Short mmCIF file of C-alpha atoms in Angstrom, two decimals:
data_model
loop_
_atom_site.label_atom_id
_atom_site.label_comp_id
_atom_site.label_asym_id
_atom_site.label_seq_id
_atom_site.Cartn_x
_atom_site.Cartn_y
_atom_site.Cartn_z
CA MET R 195 -22.54 -22.66 20.52
CA GLN R 196 -26.23 -21.49 21.07
CA ILE R 197 -26.99 -18.22 20.33
CA ARG R 198 -30.36 -17.11 20.13
CA SER R 199 -31.57 -16.35 16.75
CA ASP R 200 -32.89 -13.18 16.77
CA ILE R 201 -29.83 -12.19 18.20
CA LEU R 202 -27.33 -13.45 15.42
CA ARG R 203 -29.85 -12.34 12.60
CA ILE R 204 -29.43 -8.66 14.48
CA TYR R 205 -24.75 -9.49 13.95
CA GLN R 206 -25.54 -10.34 10.34
CA LYS R 207 -27.06 -6.95 9.64
CA VAL R 208 -24.34 -5.24 11.35
CA HIS R 209 -21.63 -7.71 9.10
CA LEU R 210 -23.73 -6.75 6.00
CA TRP R 211 -23.90 -3.01 6.20
CA THR R 212 -20.91 -2.24 7.68
CA GLY R 213 -19.07 -4.23 5.19
CA ILE R 214 -20.82 -3.17 2.09
CA SER R 215 -20.04 0.29 3.28
CA THR R 216 -16.26 -0.32 2.92
CA GLY R 217 -15.81 -2.91 1.07
CA ILE R 218 -15.02 -1.09 -1.45
CA LEU R 219 -12.46 1.27 -0.03
CA LEU R 220 -10.82 -1.23 1.74
CA PHE R 221 -10.22 -3.05 -1.20
CA ILE R 222 -7.96 -0.66 -2.88
CA CYS R 223 -6.36 -0.05 0.74
CA PHE R 224 -5.35 -3.57 1.10
CA PHE R 225 -4.70 -4.19 -3.30
CA ALA R 226 -2.22 -1.28 -2.42
CA GLY R 227 -0.90 -1.83 0.99
CA ALA R 228 0.27 -5.39 -0.35
CA LEU R 229 2.05 -3.59 -2.78
CA THR R 230 3.76 -1.21 -0.24
CA MET R 231 5.91 -4.32 1.13
CA PHE R 232 8.32 -3.34 -1.80
CA LYS R 233 7.44 0.06 -2.59
CA PRO R 234 11.58 0.57 -2.88
CA GLN R 235 11.40 -1.89 -5.45
CA LEU R 236 8.77 -0.76 -7.15
CA SER R 237 10.10 2.56 -7.28
CA ALA R 238 13.78 0.97 -8.37
CA TRP R 239 12.05 -0.99 -11.26
CA ALA R 240 10.38 2.26 -12.96
CA ALA R 241 13.49 4.54 -12.67
CA PRO R 242 16.39 3.83 -15.45
CA PRO R 243 19.73 2.32 -13.53
CA ALA R 244 21.65 5.20 -15.12
CA ASN R 245 19.79 7.51 -12.33
CA VAL R 246 21.21 5.93 -9.33
CA LEU R 247 24.90 6.40 -8.58
CA PRO R 248 27.13 3.39 -7.32
CA GLN R 249 27.42 2.99 -4.05
CA ILE R 250 31.25 3.41 -1.94
CA PRO R 251 32.43 2.15 0.89
CA ALA R 252 31.92 3.60 4.40
CA ALA R 253 35.28 4.97 5.03
CA GLN R 254 35.44 6.95 1.64
CA LEU R 255 31.62 8.91 2.87
CA ASP R 256 33.95 11.59 4.54
CA ASN R 257 35.93 12.26 1.28
CA LEU R 258 32.64 12.67 -0.49
CA LEU R 259 30.81 14.60 2.02
CA GLN R 260 33.81 17.49 1.72
CA GLN R 261 34.19 17.57 -1.80
CA ALA R 262 30.40 18.26 -2.54
CA LEU R 263 30.65 20.61 -0.11
CA ILE R 264 32.84 22.58 -2.07
CA GLN R 265 30.41 22.41 -5.50
CA HIS R 266 27.39 22.18 -3.70
CA PRO R 267 27.63 24.43 -0.74
CA GLU R 268 23.74 24.32 0.68
CA ILE R 269 24.75 20.61 1.71
CA ALA R 270 25.69 22.27 4.91
CA LYS R 271 21.97 22.74 5.54
CA GLY R 272 21.04 18.68 5.20
CA PHE R 273 21.34 16.22 3.17
CA THR R 274 20.77 11.84 3.11
CA LEU R 275 23.01 9.05 3.74
CA HIS R 276 22.23 5.81 1.85
CA LEU R 277 24.43 2.67 3.36
CA ASP R 278 25.10 -0.05 1.20
CA ASP R 279 21.46 -0.17 -0.57
CA ASP R 280 21.95 -0.12 -4.25
CA LYS R 281 19.23 1.26 -4.83
CA TYR R 282 20.30 4.30 -3.92
CA ALA R 283 23.17 6.52 -3.98
CA PRO R 284 25.48 7.06 -1.12
CA LEU R 285 24.74 10.82 -0.59
CA SER R 286 21.62 12.74 -2.06
CA TRP R 287 19.99 16.38 -1.37
CA HIS R 288 17.28 18.06 -2.53
CA SER R 289 16.78 20.71 -4.74
CA GLN R 290 13.80 21.10 -4.88
CA GLY R 291 10.84 19.67 -2.54
CA GLY R 292 11.95 17.21 -0.54
CA LYS R 293 9.13 17.73 2.03
CA ARG R 294 7.72 13.63 3.31
CA GLY R 295 4.73 12.52 0.76
CA LEU R 296 4.74 12.89 -2.40
CA ASN R 297 6.41 15.10 -3.96
CA LEU R 298 5.67 15.46 -7.83
CA ASP R 299 7.95 18.11 -8.72
CA ALA R 300 10.74 16.78 -6.18
CA LYS R 301 13.86 17.16 -7.84
CA GLN R 302 17.49 15.20 -6.11
CA TRP R 303 21.64 15.19 -6.24
CA GLN R 304 23.12 12.38 -5.99
CA ALA R 305 26.88 12.10 -5.38
CA THR R 306 29.65 9.98 -5.64
CA LEU R 307 33.34 8.87 -5.96
CA ASP R 308 34.80 7.32 -9.19
CA ALA R 309 37.42 4.84 -9.43
CA GLN R 310 39.97 7.80 -9.11
CA GLY R 311 38.60 9.01 -5.75
CA GLN R 312 37.25 11.84 -7.73
CA LEU R 313 33.54 13.88 -7.43
CA ARG R 314 30.71 12.60 -9.71
CA THR R 315 27.45 14.26 -9.23
CA GLN R 316 23.80 14.05 -11.08
CA GLU R 317 20.63 16.12 -10.76
CA VAL R 318 17.97 13.62 -11.47
CA GLN R 319 14.31 13.17 -10.49
CA PRO R 320 13.21 10.73 -8.30
CA SER R 321 10.50 8.64 -9.34
CA GLN R 322 7.56 8.68 -7.00
CA LEU R 323 5.38 5.54 -8.13
CA GLY R 324 6.10 4.05 -5.12
CA LYS R 325 4.91 6.64 -2.85
CA LEU R 326 1.91 6.95 -5.32
CA ILE R 327 0.73 3.49 -3.90
CA ASP R 328 1.25 4.16 -0.78
CA GLN R 329 -0.96 7.33 -0.90
CA LEU R 330 -3.05 4.87 -2.30
CA HIS R 331 -2.89 2.55 0.39
CA ARG R 332 -3.46 4.93 3.05
CA THR R 333 -6.21 7.12 1.44
CA ALA R 334 -8.03 4.78 -1.09
CA GLY R 335 -7.04 8.03 -3.91
CA ILE R 336 -9.23 10.31 -1.99
CA PRO R 337 -8.00 13.80 -3.01
CA GLY R 338 -8.60 16.48 -0.88
CA HIS R 339 -7.29 17.56 2.93
CA ILE R 340 -8.75 19.18 5.83
CA GLY R 341 -6.65 21.32 7.34
CA HIS R 342 -3.40 19.58 7.69
CA GLU R 343 -4.88 16.03 7.30
CA GLN R 344 -5.65 14.09 4.33
CA LEU R 345 -9.05 13.47 3.72
CA GLY R 346 -8.30 10.45 2.80
CA VAL R 347 -6.74 9.49 5.79
CA LEU R 348 -9.76 10.75 7.61
CA VAL R 349 -12.07 8.35 5.85
CA MET R 350 -10.24 5.56 6.00
CA GLY R 351 -10.27 6.02 9.29
CA VAL R 352 -13.56 6.24 10.06
CA ALA R 353 -14.11 3.09 7.69
CA ALA R 354 -11.44 1.40 10.07
CA VAL R 355 -14.21 1.85 13.16
CA LEU R 356 -16.75 -0.15 10.56
CA TYR R 357 -14.23 -2.36 9.26
CA PHE R 358 -13.67 -3.63 13.00
CA MET R 359 -17.44 -3.74 13.96
CA ALA R 360 -17.69 -6.06 10.96
CA LEU R 361 -14.61 -7.98 12.19
CA VAL R 362 -16.57 -8.45 15.36
CA SER R 363 -19.77 -9.54 13.89
CA GLY R 364 -19.21 -11.04 11.47
CA VAL R 365 -16.98 -13.92 13.87
CA ILE R 366 -20.20 -13.70 16.07
CA PHE R 367 -22.50 -14.70 13.89
CA LEU R 368 -19.98 -17.48 12.65
CA LEU R 369 -19.94 -18.69 15.79
CA PRO R 370 -22.57 -21.59 15.65
CA THR R 371 -20.99 -23.36 12.71
CA LEU R 372 -17.41 -22.47 13.05
CA VAL R 373 -16.18 -25.73 13.91
CA LYS R 374 -18.01 -27.45 10.89
CA THR R 375 -17.88 -25.30 8.28
CA LEU R 376 -14.05 -23.36 8.67
CA PHE R 377 -12.71 -25.46 6.31
CA ALA R 378 -15.12 -26.71 3.85
CA LEU R 379 -15.06 -25.50 0.64
CA ARG R 380 -18.39 -26.68 -1.02
CA ARG R 381 -17.76 -25.82 -4.55
CA LYS R 382 -20.44 -28.70 -5.69
CA LYS R 383 -22.68 -26.81 -3.83
CA GLY R 384 -22.72 -23.86 -6.28
CA PRO R 385 -20.54 -20.95 -6.35
CA SER R 386 -22.61 -18.60 -4.10
CA ARG R 387 -21.72 -21.22 -1.50
CA PHE R 388 -18.03 -21.16 -2.52
CA TRP R 389 -17.75 -18.07 -2.47
CA LEU R 390 -19.23 -17.86 0.76
CA ASP R 391 -16.98 -20.79 2.28
CA ALA R 392 -14.07 -19.03 0.95
CA HIS R 393 -14.97 -15.32 2.58
CA ASN R 394 -15.40 -16.82 5.55
CA LEU R 395 -12.00 -18.96 5.49
CA LEU R 396 -9.87 -15.60 4.75
CA GLY R 397 -11.92 -13.68 7.66
CA ILE R 398 -11.39 -16.21 10.44
CA THR R 399 -7.66 -18.01 9.28
CA ALA R 400 -6.67 -14.05 9.24
CA LEU R 401 -8.10 -12.07 12.07
CA PRO R 402 -5.47 -12.03 13.74
CA PHE R 403 -4.03 -9.90 11.26
CA HIS R 404 -7.24 -7.93 10.27
CA ILE R 405 -8.03 -6.96 13.66
CA ILE R 406 -4.39 -5.05 14.09
CA ILE R 407 -4.75 -3.39 10.95
CA ALA R 408 -8.58 -2.46 11.74
CA LEU R 409 -6.68 -0.76 14.75
CA THR R 410 -3.66 0.32 13.57
CA VAL R 411 -5.30 2.61 10.98
CA VAL R 412 -7.46 3.95 13.32
CA VAL R 413 -3.97 4.99 15.15
CA PHE R 414 -3.20 6.71 12.19
CA ALA R 415 -5.78 9.19 10.94
CA PHE R 416 -6.18 10.17 14.85
CA HIS R 417 -2.68 10.13 15.73
CA ASP R 418 -2.97 13.89 16.66
CA VAL R 419 -5.97 13.06 19.00
CA PHE R 420 -4.37 10.42 20.73
CA TYR R 421 -0.80 12.01 21.02
CA ASP R 422 -2.47 15.55 22.30
CA ALA R 423 -4.50 13.27 25.46
CA LEU R 424 -1.08 11.34 25.81
CA GLY R 425 0.49 14.52 26.60
CA GLU R 426 -2.14 15.56 28.71
CA LEU R 427 -2.82 12.89 30.85
CA VAL R 428 0.42 10.88 30.76
CA TYR R 429 2.89 13.04 29.98
CA ASP R 430 1.58 15.99 32.29
CA GLU R 431 2.71 19.70 30.82
CA ARG R 432 5.05 18.22 28.24
CA PRO R 433 4.12 16.58 24.61
CA ALA R 434 4.25 13.21 24.35
CA PHE R 435 7.01 13.04 22.14
CA MET R 436 9.18 16.11 23.09
CA ARG R 437 11.78 17.31 20.96
CA GLY R 438 15.22 18.24 22.15
CA ALA R 439 15.98 21.57 23.59
CA PRO R 440 16.82 24.06 21.10
CA LEU R 441 20.98 25.11 20.64
CA VAL R 442 21.56 28.62 22.72
CA GLN R 443 24.21 28.98 19.58
CA PRO R 444 23.53 27.17 16.40
CA LEU R 445 26.64 25.69 14.82
CA ASP R 446 27.71 24.68 11.51
CA ILE R 447 28.69 21.63 9.87
CA SER R 448 32.36 22.30 10.17
CA GLN R 449 31.97 21.72 13.87
CA MET R 450 29.97 18.11 13.08
CA PRO R 451 32.28 15.30 13.74
CA PRO R 452 32.90 12.49 10.78
CA LEU R 453 30.20 10.95 9.61
CA ARG R 454 31.85 7.50 10.44
CA ASP R 455 32.22 8.33 14.44
CA ILE R 456 28.04 8.91 13.82
CA ILE R 457 27.19 5.99 12.00
CA ALA R 458 29.45 4.37 15.14
CA ALA R 459 26.82 6.06 17.74
CA ALA R 460 24.34 4.76 15.49
CA ASP R 461 25.20 1.49 15.05
CA SER R 462 26.26 0.92 18.90
CA HIS R 463 22.76 2.24 20.12
CA ALA R 464 21.12 -1.30 19.83
CA PRO R 465 22.86 -3.85 18.76
CA GLY R 466 21.66 -6.02 16.17
CA TYR R 467 20.83 -3.21 14.48
CA ARG R 468 22.80 -1.61 11.46
CA THR R 469 22.18 1.53 9.93
CA ARG R 470 20.62 1.71 6.54
CA THR R 471 19.76 5.76 6.23
CA MET R 472 20.96 8.43 7.45
CA THR R 473 18.58 12.49 7.06
CA PHE R 474 20.56 15.02 8.17
CA MET R 475 18.32 18.39 9.07
CA GLY R 476 18.60 21.81 9.98
CA LEU R 477 22.33 21.38 10.42
CA ASP R 478 22.98 25.32 10.52
CA GLY R 479 19.43 25.87 12.60
CA PRO R 480 18.45 25.61 16.45
CA ARG R 481 17.28 22.13 16.11
CA PRO R 482 19.66 19.78 13.84
CA GLY R 483 18.65 16.80 14.33
CA VAL R 484 19.94 13.14 12.16
CA ARG R 485 17.31 10.58 11.67
CA ALA R 486 19.01 7.25 11.26
CA GLU R 487 16.64 4.59 9.94
CA MET R 488 18.30 0.96 11.46
CA TYR R 489 17.24 -2.13 10.17
CA SER R 490 16.94 -5.86 11.56
CA ASP R 491 16.04 -8.74 9.97
CA THR R 492 14.39 -10.19 13.02
CA ALA R 493 12.92 -7.10 15.86
CA LEU R 494 9.30 -5.54 15.02
CA MET R 495 10.04 -2.47 13.09
CA ARG R 496 8.03 0.99 13.85
CA GLY R 497 8.15 2.35 10.02
CA PRO R 498 7.46 0.57 6.71
CA VAL R 499 11.01 -0.62 6.39
CA ALA R 500 13.05 0.02 9.16
CA ASP R 501 13.59 1.73 13.29
CA PHE R 502 13.92 5.59 13.79
CA LEU R 503 16.45 6.69 15.84
CA ALA R 504 16.88 10.53 16.33
CA LEU R 505 21.08 12.03 17.43
CA GLN R 506 21.65 15.71 17.86
CA PRO R 507 24.21 15.34 15.21
CA TYR R 508 26.81 18.00 17.51
CA SER R 509 26.55 15.92 20.63
CA LEU R 510 25.33 12.75 18.92
CA GLN R 511 23.56 12.57 22.04
CA VAL R 512 20.12 10.13 21.45
CA GLN R 513 16.75 12.52 21.07
CA PHE R 514 14.07 9.60 20.41
CA SER R 515 13.91 5.88 19.45
CA THR R 516 11.68 3.50 18.73
CA PHE R 517 13.35 0.54 19.70
CA THR R 518 13.61 1.14 23.21
CA PRO R 519 11.75 2.90 25.73
CA GLY R 520 14.35 4.95 27.09
CA GLU R 521 12.79 8.47 28.85
CA GLU R 522 9.49 7.86 26.03
CA GLY R 523 8.23 4.74 28.14
CA ILE R 524 5.74 2.44 27.88
CA TRP R 525 3.38 4.44 25.52
CA ALA R 526 5.95 5.19 23.35
CA ARG R 527 6.62 1.60 22.99
CA MET R 528 3.13 0.54 22.32
CA VAL R 529 3.07 3.14 19.70
CA ALA R 530 6.00 1.74 18.04
CA VAL R 531 4.10 -1.73 18.36
CA PHE R 532 1.42 -0.16 16.37
CA PHE R 533 3.12 0.73 13.55
CA GLY R 534 5.37 -1.88 13.50
CA LEU R 535 2.48 -5.00 13.48
CA HIS R 536 0.61 -2.37 11.05
CA PHE R 537 3.41 -2.12 8.33
CA GLY R 538 5.16 -5.72 8.34
CA SER R 539 8.88 -4.24 9.04
CA TYR R 540 9.82 -7.44 10.65
CA GLY R 541 11.09 -11.15 10.02
CA GLY R 542 13.29 -9.80 6.80
CA ILE R 543 11.93 -10.43 3.54
CA GLY R 544 9.44 -13.64 4.35
CA GLY R 545 7.91 -11.85 6.32
CA ARG R 546 7.42 -9.12 4.10
CA TRP R 547 5.96 -11.82 1.78
CA LEU R 548 3.37 -12.98 3.91
CA TYR R 549 2.44 -9.64 4.60
CA PHE R 550 2.49 -9.31 0.39
CA PHE R 551 0.33 -12.52 0.44
CA MET R 552 -2.57 -11.43 3.17
CA GLY R 553 -3.21 -7.93 2.44
CA LEU R 554 -4.21 -9.43 -1.20
CA GLY R 555 -5.96 -12.00 0.67
CA GLY R 556 -7.94 -9.28 2.41
CA ALA R 557 -8.89 -7.80 -0.69
CA MET R 558 -10.40 -10.59 -1.56
CA LEU R 559 -11.67 -10.67 1.42
CA PHE R 560 -13.84 -7.41 0.62
CA TYR R 561 -14.63 -8.16 -2.99
CA SER R 562 -15.97 -11.43 -2.15
CA GLY R 563 -18.07 -10.05 0.77
CA ASN R 564 -19.79 -7.80 -1.85
CA LEU R 565 -20.41 -10.21 -4.57
CA LEU R 566 -21.75 -12.20 -1.86
CA TRP R 567 -24.06 -9.38 -0.83
CA LEU R 568 -25.09 -9.02 -4.67
CA GLU R 569 -25.84 -12.35 -4.80
CA LYS R 570 -28.36 -12.56 -1.95
CA ARG R 571 -30.33 -9.71 -3.13
CA ARG R 572 -30.88 -11.85 -6.44
CA LYS R 573 -32.70 -14.56 -4.40
CA GLN R 574 -34.35 -12.01 -2.30
CA GLN R 575 -36.07 -10.60 -5.29
CA LYS R 576 -40.00 -11.32 -5.63
CA THR R 577 -41.55 -11.57 -8.80
CA ASP R 578 -43.42 -13.63 -11.29
CA GLU R 579 -41.47 -12.18 -14.24
CA ALA R 580 -39.67 -15.01 -16.25
CA LEU R 581 -36.46 -13.01 -16.49
CA PRO R 582 -36.68 -9.99 -13.66
CA GLN R 583 -34.50 -7.28 -13.63
CA GLN R 584 -32.43 -6.53 -10.70
CA PRO R 585 -33.60 -3.71 -8.90
CA ARG R 586 -31.41 -0.52 -9.74
CA LYS R 587 -29.28 -0.12 -6.29
CA VAL R 588 -28.18 -3.66 -6.66
CA ARG R 589 -27.31 -2.85 -10.63
CA TRP R 590 -25.32 -0.18 -9.04
CA MET R 591 -23.28 -1.23 -6.73
CA ALA R 592 -22.53 -4.28 -8.81
CA ALA R 593 -21.13 -1.84 -11.37
CA ALA R 594 -19.33 0.30 -8.75
CA THR R 595 -17.85 -3.25 -7.19
CA VAL R 596 -15.83 -4.25 -10.22
CA GLY R 597 -15.14 -0.82 -11.61
CA CYS R 598 -13.65 0.45 -8.74
CA CYS R 599 -11.57 -2.73 -7.60
CA LEU R 600 -11.12 -3.76 -10.61
CA GLY R 601 -10.42 -0.40 -12.26
CA ALA R 602 -7.91 0.27 -9.36
CA MET R 603 -5.66 -2.85 -9.92
CA VAL R 604 -5.77 -2.44 -14.23
CA ALA R 605 -4.91 1.34 -13.58
CA VAL R 606 -1.90 0.30 -11.32
CA ALA R 607 -1.32 -2.05 -14.09
CA CYS R 608 -1.43 0.61 -16.65
CA THR R 609 0.31 3.02 -14.95
CA LEU R 610 3.92 0.48 -14.65
CA LEU R 611 3.34 0.08 -18.35
CA ALA R 612 2.59 3.68 -19.19
CA GLY R 613 5.84 4.80 -16.95
CA LYS R 614 8.47 3.05 -18.94
CA TRP R 615 6.97 4.04 -22.29
CA LEU R 616 6.56 7.68 -21.76
CA TYR R 617 9.70 7.94 -19.90
CA PRO R 618 11.57 8.80 -22.67
CA TRP R 619 8.93 11.98 -23.96
CA VAL R 620 7.79 13.67 -20.83
CA SER R 621 9.74 16.08 -19.03
CA ASN R 622 8.39 15.08 -15.32
CA ILE R 623 7.46 11.09 -15.16
CA ASN R 624 5.69 11.93 -12.05
CA TYR R 625 2.86 13.90 -13.16
CA SER R 626 2.20 11.19 -16.14
CA TYR R 627 1.76 8.52 -13.24
CA LEU R 628 -0.86 10.40 -11.54
CA TRP R 629 -2.32 11.40 -14.56
CA CYS R 630 -2.70 7.92 -15.98
CA TYR R 631 -3.79 6.16 -12.60
CA TYR R 632 -6.40 8.84 -11.91
CA LEU R 633 -8.22 8.62 -15.83
CA CYS R 634 -7.16 5.33 -16.43
CA PHE R 635 -9.50 4.59 -13.25
CA SER R 636 -12.26 6.65 -13.46
CA ALA R 637 -12.79 5.59 -17.48
CA ALA R 638 -13.15 1.63 -15.65
CA VAL R 639 -16.02 2.74 -13.14
CA LEU R 640 -17.73 4.63 -15.92
CA TYR R 641 -17.78 1.40 -18.22
CA SER R 642 -18.99 -0.68 -15.31
CA PHE R 643 -21.85 1.61 -15.22
CA TRP R 644 -22.18 1.78 -19.19
CA ARG R 645 -21.86 -1.82 -19.59
CA GLY R 646 -23.10 -3.59 -16.68
CA ALA R 647 -20.85 -5.52 -13.93
CA ALA R 648 -20.95 -8.45 -16.19
CA ARG R 649 -19.70 -6.89 -19.14
CA ALA R 650 -17.33 -4.92 -17.50
CA ALA R 651 -15.83 -7.10 -15.46
CA ILE R 652 -14.83 -9.48 -18.32
CA ASP R 653 -13.20 -6.78 -20.08
CA LEU R 654 -11.20 -5.21 -17.33
CA LEU R 655 -10.22 -8.63 -16.04
CA SER R 656 -9.13 -9.42 -19.70
CA LEU R 657 -7.21 -5.72 -20.33
CA GLY R 658 -5.52 -6.94 -16.80
CA ALA R 659 -4.28 -9.57 -18.19
CA VAL R 660 -3.09 -7.67 -21.46
CA THR R 661 -1.41 -5.30 -19.20
CA CYS R 662 0.54 -7.30 -16.51
CA SER R 663 1.69 -9.52 -19.44
CA ALA R 664 3.10 -6.41 -21.46
CA LEU R 665 5.10 -5.61 -18.46
CA PRO R 666 7.77 -7.97 -18.87
CA LEU R 667 7.17 -8.03 -22.73
CA THR R 668 8.79 -4.65 -22.36
CA SER R 669 11.46 -5.36 -20.15
CA LEU R 670 12.65 -8.28 -22.82
CA LEU R 671 11.60 -5.79 -25.64
CA ALA R 672 14.36 -2.99 -23.85
CA THR R 673 16.82 -6.12 -23.53
CA LEU R 674 17.05 -6.90 -27.35
CA LEU R 675 16.76 -2.97 -28.44
CA PRO R 676 18.32 -1.05 -26.53
CA SER R 677 17.22 1.86 -28.73
CA LEU R 678 14.09 1.95 -27.44
CA GLY R 679 14.87 4.05 -24.96
CA LEU R 680 13.93 1.59 -22.46
CA TRP R 681 15.50 -0.48 -19.40
CA ALA R 682 15.64 -4.41 -18.59
CA PRO R 683 15.87 -5.25 -15.02
CA HIS R 684 19.17 -4.68 -13.29
CA THR R 685 18.30 -6.02 -9.95
CA LEU R 686 16.55 -9.11 -8.77
CA ALA R 687 14.46 -7.10 -6.76
CA THR R 688 13.24 -5.19 -10.09
CA LEU R 689 13.21 -8.77 -12.12
CA THR R 690 10.79 -10.24 -9.13
CA VAL R 691 8.84 -7.58 -10.62
CA ASP R 692 8.43 -8.19 -14.00
CA ILE R 693 8.00 -12.25 -12.49
CA MET R 694 4.74 -11.15 -10.39
CA ALA R 695 3.45 -9.56 -13.30
CA LEU R 696 2.97 -12.78 -15.19
CA VAL R 697 1.53 -14.56 -11.96
CA PHE R 698 -0.72 -11.30 -12.13
CA ALA R 699 -1.86 -11.55 -15.13
CA ALA R 700 -2.08 -15.22 -15.07
CA GLY R 701 -4.99 -14.87 -12.66
CA PHE R 702 -6.12 -11.75 -14.65
CA PHE R 703 -6.87 -14.45 -17.89
CA TYR R 704 -8.31 -17.43 -15.47
CA CYS R 705 -10.59 -15.20 -13.51
CA ALA R 706 -11.80 -13.72 -16.82
CA ARG R 707 -12.40 -17.43 -18.25
CA LEU R 708 -14.59 -18.52 -15.03
CA THR R 709 -16.15 -14.77 -15.08
CA ARG R 710 -17.28 -15.04 -18.76
CA ARG R 711 -18.09 -18.77 -18.35
CA ARG R 712 -20.67 -17.36 -15.51
CA ALA R 713 -22.42 -14.80 -17.56
CA LEU R 714 -23.34 -17.16 -20.51
CA ASN R 715 -23.85 -20.37 -18.50
CA GLY R 716 -25.05 -19.18 -15.00
CA PRO R 717 -28.51 -17.78 -13.87
CA PRO R 718 -30.15 -15.49 -16.50
CA ASP R 719 -32.17 -13.32 -13.43
CA SER R 720 -28.11 -12.30 -12.07
CA ILE R 721 -26.66 -9.02 -12.55
CA TRP R 722 -23.68 -11.08 -13.52
CA ALA R 723 -25.20 -12.68 -16.61
CA LEU R 724 -24.84 -10.89 -19.86
CA PRO R 725 -28.48 -9.40 -21.60
CA ASN R 726 -29.60 -10.64 -24.89
CA ASN R 727 -26.89 -12.89 -25.50
CA PRO R 728 -27.28 -15.44 -28.13
CA GLU R 729 -24.64 -17.68 -26.49
CA ARG R 730 -26.31 -18.42 -23.11
CA ALA R 731 -26.83 -21.98 -22.90
CA PRO R 732 -30.57 -22.75 -22.17
CA GLN R 733 -31.67 -22.86 -18.47
CA PRO R 734 -34.43 -25.31 -17.19
CA SER R 735 -35.67 -22.84 -14.83
CA ARG R 736 -35.43 -19.52 -13.48
CA LEU R 737 -34.78 -21.43 -9.82
CA SER R 738 -31.52 -23.79 -11.13
CA ALA R 739 -29.13 -23.96 -8.21
CA TYR R 740 -26.61 -21.32 -8.42
#
């Protein structure tokens, strides 16, 4: 395909500057987003098994609720049922906090029945580790609010627009050589060519995925604008997603049908789905509701792990659902599809693993894009000096790329490790998660600017290898020395977290080795070279192939 060279240069510049301006933020979001594919498993890994009371058969839930109401009448306002899910107690309610999102001070009561059918309760502080990682995914770690919206979400909405421009401009720029170079990984032509080939391959082969992510992030960030527009233009005078009419006379929990009937009503609404969680809200108010999370192994679901069905808990009338258009019409279904495609909540566990690896591939796409930009600046540097020093803006960009990207990965690993070791010694482990992540991340960024990109990359990759290796070693110590107050993996899901930590450790170690070799033997005028290093191999010329 022939495209004029001046047009290609324009698209190349658009691709470079939109990519470099958003690459670091998108790296953090994609890395954290890959981890959120297994957010419940991470939270279960971070909490002692004793913090979760055992499940009971669904037929005993009504008995459990009646006994719990006697001791804890506050349940009459609202509670949550978890059905056949060992990561949660069958009945729970919040005694403190309970709002959606990150609640560091949240406290929760759990209830179950023992072998004799007697009530057993305990108050716990639910782990917010999974929600913290999800917060990183949505905001790139940017704190603050503008009104009721998180500042980081709005920033990422703008970044997603630039991200989409980078995708389109990159494809157009690559079109003339697409067929010839798509699957060519030309390692023999030097690291720069290999990185460029890998960058192009990651971008083109996952292009539909990246387009979906870019568009859905824009919807998430500016959903109020879109929903208000739908309310005005599509639904005339009513909001796009209108709630049910309020009750003339509020009811109470004694007038609610048995739980088994409510569960059966939810299950019958969508064949092929099964109810996983039911959250009862405002049972003593004018707008009572129950939100059911409905799970299917094959359907395209709207939420991170399930579709949603809203019922009126007294009449069992359906108020809203995400898996049938119903009264909401085609626009509600379109929004549901947008959510489902972003979260990857379809295809069962295989689909989640696919999104996990595509998320990591996306993070690698942005990291490699920054490396290519930095290397291009080196080649454009014109000077008569034997070993020219890179411009300050290039050195700072390299330090920011290494510090933020590798720092985010290392900070998450350190947070996981610190969470287990600090749990017996702190009163609220959730604050420790937050402090640990931001302290480690900030330290990594400062260290990168202090020591330079080359040294920081080697050291941060090595630290990542050590930290990730320490995670399964901690679990091994917990098995051998239970007196330490630690806990070992208690399910296949939590064991998988330790296994993947070993995989990450191997990856960190391998990358640290390659980075060190490049720092010692690569071009001495590169920002990735260690300055004044006696171990450096002699270079025949500063024009050597990179």
